[in-house]
Short mmCIF file of C-alpha atoms in Angstrom, two decimals:
data_model
loop_
_atom_site.label_atom_id
_atom_site.label_comp_id
_atom_site.label_asym_id
_atom_site.label_seq_id
_atom_site.Cartn_x
_atom_site.Cartn_y
_atom_site.Cartn_z
CA ASP A 1 -105.69 -12.79 -8.49
CA ALA A 2 -102.92 -12.29 -11.10
CA LYS A 3 -101.64 -8.66 -10.99
CA THR A 4 -102.63 -5.57 -13.23
CA THR A 5 -101.03 -2.47 -13.98
CA GLN A 6 -102.55 0.44 -14.15
CA PRO A 7 -100.84 4.11 -14.77
CA ASN A 8 -101.29 6.34 -11.62
CA SER A 9 -103.71 9.08 -13.11
CA MET A 10 -105.15 10.60 -16.86
CA GLU A 11 -106.34 13.31 -18.26
CA SER A 12 -109.14 14.21 -20.74
CA ASN A 13 -110.73 16.85 -21.95
CA GLU A 14 -114.83 16.46 -22.15
CA GLU A 15 -116.28 14.51 -25.06
CA GLU A 16 -112.95 13.69 -26.41
CA PRO A 17 -112.62 9.80 -25.94
CA VAL A 18 -110.70 8.56 -23.19
CA HIS A 19 -107.99 4.77 -23.33
CA LEU A 20 -107.49 4.09 -20.44
CA PRO A 21 -104.14 0.57 -20.26
CA CYS A 22 -104.12 -2.47 -18.71
CA ASN A 23 -101.40 -3.94 -18.56
CA HIS A 24 -101.50 -7.87 -16.93
CA SER A 25 -99.04 -9.63 -18.51
CA THR A 26 -99.25 -12.77 -16.18
CA ILE A 27 -102.64 -13.62 -17.11
CA SER A 28 -103.65 -17.01 -17.05
CA GLY A 29 -105.81 -18.63 -19.99
CA THR A 30 -109.17 -18.79 -17.16
CA ASP A 31 -108.80 -14.95 -15.96
CA TYR A 32 -111.97 -12.58 -16.30
CA ILE A 33 -111.03 -9.02 -17.48
CA HIS A 34 -113.29 -7.09 -15.16
CA TRP A 35 -112.67 -3.08 -15.29
CA TYR A 36 -114.80 -1.55 -12.09
CA ARG A 37 -115.02 2.65 -11.29
CA GLN A 38 -115.11 4.39 -8.50
CA LEU A 39 -116.76 7.76 -8.22
CA PRO A 40 -115.84 10.03 -5.02
CA SER A 41 -118.05 9.35 -1.94
CA GLN A 42 -119.96 6.29 -4.08
CA GLY A 43 -119.44 2.61 -3.78
CA PRO A 44 -117.87 0.80 -6.57
CA GLU A 45 -119.40 0.54 -10.06
CA TYR A 46 -119.30 -2.24 -12.13
CA VAL A 47 -118.07 -0.99 -16.15
CA ILE A 48 -116.99 -3.88 -18.37
CA HIS A 49 -115.74 -7.26 -18.45
CA GLY A 50 -114.42 -9.71 -21.21
CA LEU A 51 -112.71 -13.06 -21.50
CA THR A 52 -111.33 -12.86 -24.90
CA SER A 53 -112.98 -11.33 -27.30
CA ASN A 54 -113.84 -7.67 -27.32
CA VAL A 55 -117.04 -6.24 -25.11
CA ASN A 56 -118.97 -3.45 -26.14
CA ASN A 57 -121.36 -2.13 -23.84
CA ARG A 58 -124.01 0.86 -22.78
CA MET A 59 -121.05 2.79 -20.77
CA ALA A 60 -117.60 1.44 -22.95
CA SER A 61 -115.77 -0.92 -24.73
CA LEU A 62 -113.40 -2.93 -23.61
CA ALA A 63 -110.17 -4.07 -25.89
CA ILE A 64 -108.51 -6.89 -25.46
CA ALA A 65 -104.88 -7.43 -26.44
CA GLU A 66 -104.49 -10.78 -28.15
CA ASP A 67 -101.74 -12.33 -26.42
CA ARG A 68 -104.16 -11.06 -23.88
CA LYS A 69 -101.27 -9.37 -22.16
CA SER A 70 -103.03 -6.29 -22.09
CA SER A 71 -105.80 -4.81 -22.16
CA THR A 72 -108.11 -0.95 -22.54
CA LEU A 73 -110.97 0.93 -21.72
CA ILE A 74 -112.07 2.88 -24.12
CA LEU A 75 -114.94 5.79 -22.68
CA HIS A 76 -116.60 7.05 -26.28
CA ARG A 77 -116.97 10.50 -25.02
CA ALA A 78 -115.94 11.29 -21.14
CA THR A 79 -118.27 13.67 -19.96
CA LEU A 80 -117.11 14.85 -16.44
CA ARG A 81 -119.23 12.28 -14.47
CA ASP A 82 -116.68 10.55 -15.82
CA ALA A 83 -114.31 11.64 -13.62
CA ALA A 84 -113.64 8.04 -10.83
CA VAL A 85 -110.90 6.07 -10.04
CA TYR A 86 -111.31 2.74 -13.04
CA TYR A 87 -109.71 -0.58 -11.81
CA CYS A 88 -108.37 -3.55 -14.09
CA ILE A 89 -108.73 -6.12 -11.73
CA LEU A 90 -108.33 -10.14 -13.18
CA ARG A 91 -110.74 -12.76 -11.77
CA ASP A 92 -109.92 -16.77 -11.91
CA ASN A 93 -112.65 -19.28 -10.26
CA ASN A 94 -110.57 -20.64 -8.44
CA ALA A 95 -109.04 -17.54 -6.67
CA GLY A 96 -111.84 -16.79 -4.53
CA ASN A 97 -114.45 -14.58 -4.41
CA MET A 98 -113.81 -11.54 -3.88
CA LEU A 99 -112.70 -8.58 -5.61
CA THR A 100 -109.19 -7.17 -5.03
CA PHE A 101 -108.68 -3.87 -5.97
CA GLY A 102 -104.71 -2.26 -7.29
CA GLY A 103 -104.24 1.16 -7.20
CA GLY A 104 -106.68 1.66 -10.34
CA THR A 105 -105.64 5.64 -12.39
CA ARG A 106 -107.41 8.63 -11.20
CA LEU A 107 -109.17 9.88 -14.49
CA MET A 108 -109.66 13.65 -14.55
CA VAL A 109 -111.72 15.14 -17.30
CA LYS A 110 -111.33 18.61 -18.36
CA PRO A 111 -114.37 20.66 -19.17
CA GLY B 1 -135.10 -1.07 -11.70
CA ALA B 2 -133.37 -0.98 -7.77
CA GLY B 3 -129.33 -1.47 -6.32
CA VAL B 4 -128.12 -2.63 -3.87
CA SER B 5 -129.93 -0.70 -0.33
CA GLN B 6 -127.40 0.38 2.42
CA SER B 7 -128.60 1.42 5.56
CA PRO B 8 -127.94 3.50 7.49
CA SER B 9 -125.63 5.78 5.10
CA ASN B 10 -124.06 7.20 7.89
CA LYS B 11 -123.56 5.74 11.69
CA VAL B 12 -121.61 7.12 14.75
CA THR B 13 -121.25 5.63 17.59
CA GLU B 14 -119.24 5.38 20.46
CA LYS B 15 -116.28 3.15 21.05
CA GLY B 16 -117.25 0.25 22.49
CA LYS B 17 -121.17 0.07 21.17
CA ASP B 18 -122.40 -2.66 18.95
CA VAL B 19 -123.87 -1.14 15.61
CA GLU B 20 -125.82 -3.22 13.11
CA LEU B 21 -125.26 -2.56 9.52
CA ARG B 22 -127.49 -3.58 6.46
CA CYS B 23 -127.43 -4.37 3.03
CA ASP B 24 -131.03 -4.96 0.35
CA PRO B 25 -129.10 -7.25 -2.75
CA ILE B 26 -130.56 -6.56 -6.09
CA SER B 27 -133.93 -8.94 -6.43
CA GLY B 28 -132.89 -12.73 -7.39
CA HIS B 29 -128.88 -12.29 -6.61
CA THR B 30 -127.42 -15.36 -4.40
CA ALA B 31 -124.43 -14.22 -3.93
CA LEU B 32 -124.07 -11.27 -1.74
CA TYR B 33 -120.09 -9.49 -0.07
CA TRP B 34 -119.17 -7.62 2.72
CA TYR B 35 -116.58 -5.52 1.72
CA ARG B 36 -114.77 -2.33 4.16
CA GLN B 37 -112.34 0.53 2.56
CA SER B 38 -110.86 2.87 5.27
CA LEU B 39 -109.96 6.42 3.60
CA GLY B 40 -107.77 6.63 0.50
CA GLN B 41 -107.61 2.37 1.01
CA GLY B 42 -108.17 -0.26 -1.55
CA LEU B 43 -111.30 -3.05 -0.72
CA GLU B 44 -110.95 -5.54 2.28
CA PHE B 45 -112.77 -8.39 1.40
CA LEU B 46 -114.96 -10.24 4.88
CA ILE B 47 -117.33 -12.05 4.01
CA TYR B 48 -119.48 -13.99 0.95
CA PHE B 49 -122.97 -15.79 1.18
CA GLN B 50 -124.21 -18.38 -1.54
CA GLY B 51 -127.93 -17.85 -0.50
CA ASN B 52 -128.38 -18.33 3.13
CA SER B 53 -125.06 -19.74 4.29
CA ALA B 54 -120.95 -18.19 4.20
CA PRO B 55 -118.83 -20.95 2.59
CA ASP B 56 -116.14 -18.46 3.19
CA LYS B 57 -115.88 -15.61 6.68
CA SER B 58 -112.15 -15.89 5.57
CA GLY B 59 -112.33 -11.93 6.02
CA LEU B 60 -113.78 -11.17 9.48
CA PRO B 61 -110.57 -8.94 11.46
CA SER B 62 -111.84 -10.60 15.03
CA ASP B 63 -114.63 -12.70 16.50
CA ARG B 64 -116.36 -9.13 16.90
CA PHE B 65 -117.64 -9.39 13.69
CA SER B 66 -120.07 -11.02 12.25
CA ALA B 67 -122.96 -11.55 9.65
CA GLU B 68 -126.01 -13.78 8.29
CA ARG B 69 -128.32 -13.80 5.86
CA THR B 70 -131.73 -14.32 6.05
CA GLY B 71 -134.51 -16.25 3.61
CA GLY B 72 -131.89 -15.83 1.00
CA SER B 73 -132.13 -11.58 0.63
CA VAL B 74 -131.33 -9.52 3.31
CA SER B 75 -128.21 -9.38 5.23
CA THR B 76 -126.43 -7.80 8.14
CA LEU B 77 -123.58 -7.40 9.22
CA THR B 78 -122.85 -6.86 13.20
CA ILE B 79 -120.03 -5.77 14.65
CA GLN B 80 -119.40 -5.90 18.53
CA ARG B 81 -118.30 -3.86 21.18
CA THR B 82 -116.54 -1.75 18.79
CA GLN B 83 -113.65 0.20 18.57
CA GLN B 84 -111.79 3.11 16.68
CA GLU B 85 -110.18 0.93 14.02
CA ASP B 86 -113.61 -0.34 13.11
CA SER B 87 -113.84 3.20 11.44
CA ALA B 88 -114.45 2.78 7.95
CA VAL B 89 -117.32 2.35 4.95
CA TYR B 90 -118.81 -0.83 4.68
CA LEU B 91 -119.55 -1.93 1.48
CA CYS B 92 -122.31 -4.61 0.77
CA ALA B 93 -121.92 -6.09 -3.17
CA SER B 94 -124.67 -8.23 -5.24
CA SER B 95 -124.39 -10.79 -7.72
CA LEU B 96 -126.60 -13.25 -9.87
CA VAL B 97 -124.58 -15.95 -9.44
CA GLN B 98 -120.62 -17.00 -7.33
CA GLY B 99 -118.00 -16.74 -10.12
CA ALA B 100 -115.52 -14.94 -11.60
CA SER B 101 -117.61 -14.15 -14.99
CA GLN B 102 -119.85 -12.28 -12.53
CA PRO B 103 -119.85 -9.06 -12.31
CA GLN B 104 -120.57 -7.37 -8.58
CA HIS B 105 -122.75 -5.05 -7.60
CA PHE B 106 -122.22 -2.16 -4.96
CA GLY B 107 -124.63 0.05 -3.01
CA ASP B 108 -122.96 3.29 -1.70
CA GLY B 109 -121.39 2.07 1.96
CA THR B 110 -122.62 2.76 5.64
CA ARG B 111 -119.85 4.97 6.97
CA LEU B 112 -118.89 4.28 10.02
CA SER B 113 -117.65 6.39 12.15
CA ILE B 114 -116.27 4.96 16.27
CA LEU B 115 -115.96 7.71 18.69
#
């Protein structure tokens, strides 16, 4: 999978929106952008994914830049339960079936 | 609906013993994956099943590790003659079908500690 770059950590206040950035300048046309998060002592949790267009689901929104070289995960109203490590990864059908997590962004939510 | 279920949630055993870890995927999911995660580390891929067959066993660290899946559903990961370096959280995930557009849904893992 192509490489992604994320900030090591971010802070947010409870009930405020959070924008988590991800750079993927070497993305190919067939790479899907996936976001997962991992809360302490739990398995990873799928958040959202997209290819070219922005995506919304009950958990979050995914905004994808027009050139696809970056994307932003948007949590509309952060709660304490959203404190986790967020992973942005690229997945290509040609690159195997496994997920490979980089360092991710540790999101801290302040009450 | 029911998510991916793993058992046991915790396992402590002595070095040299065999252990068997179980994964119940989401009903109807044809693809199943095993990973492990050491403390503070990223995911390490172990093996992938499509139905009952394992087209990708590339991540199994040694011949002490094996896995099977029967009936296209439950999978077991077996570690023989456990070593201390096998201590980790073993995670199972499933997806409806295999492919880059498919989300993988994880269980909470089995925390394995080898004394």
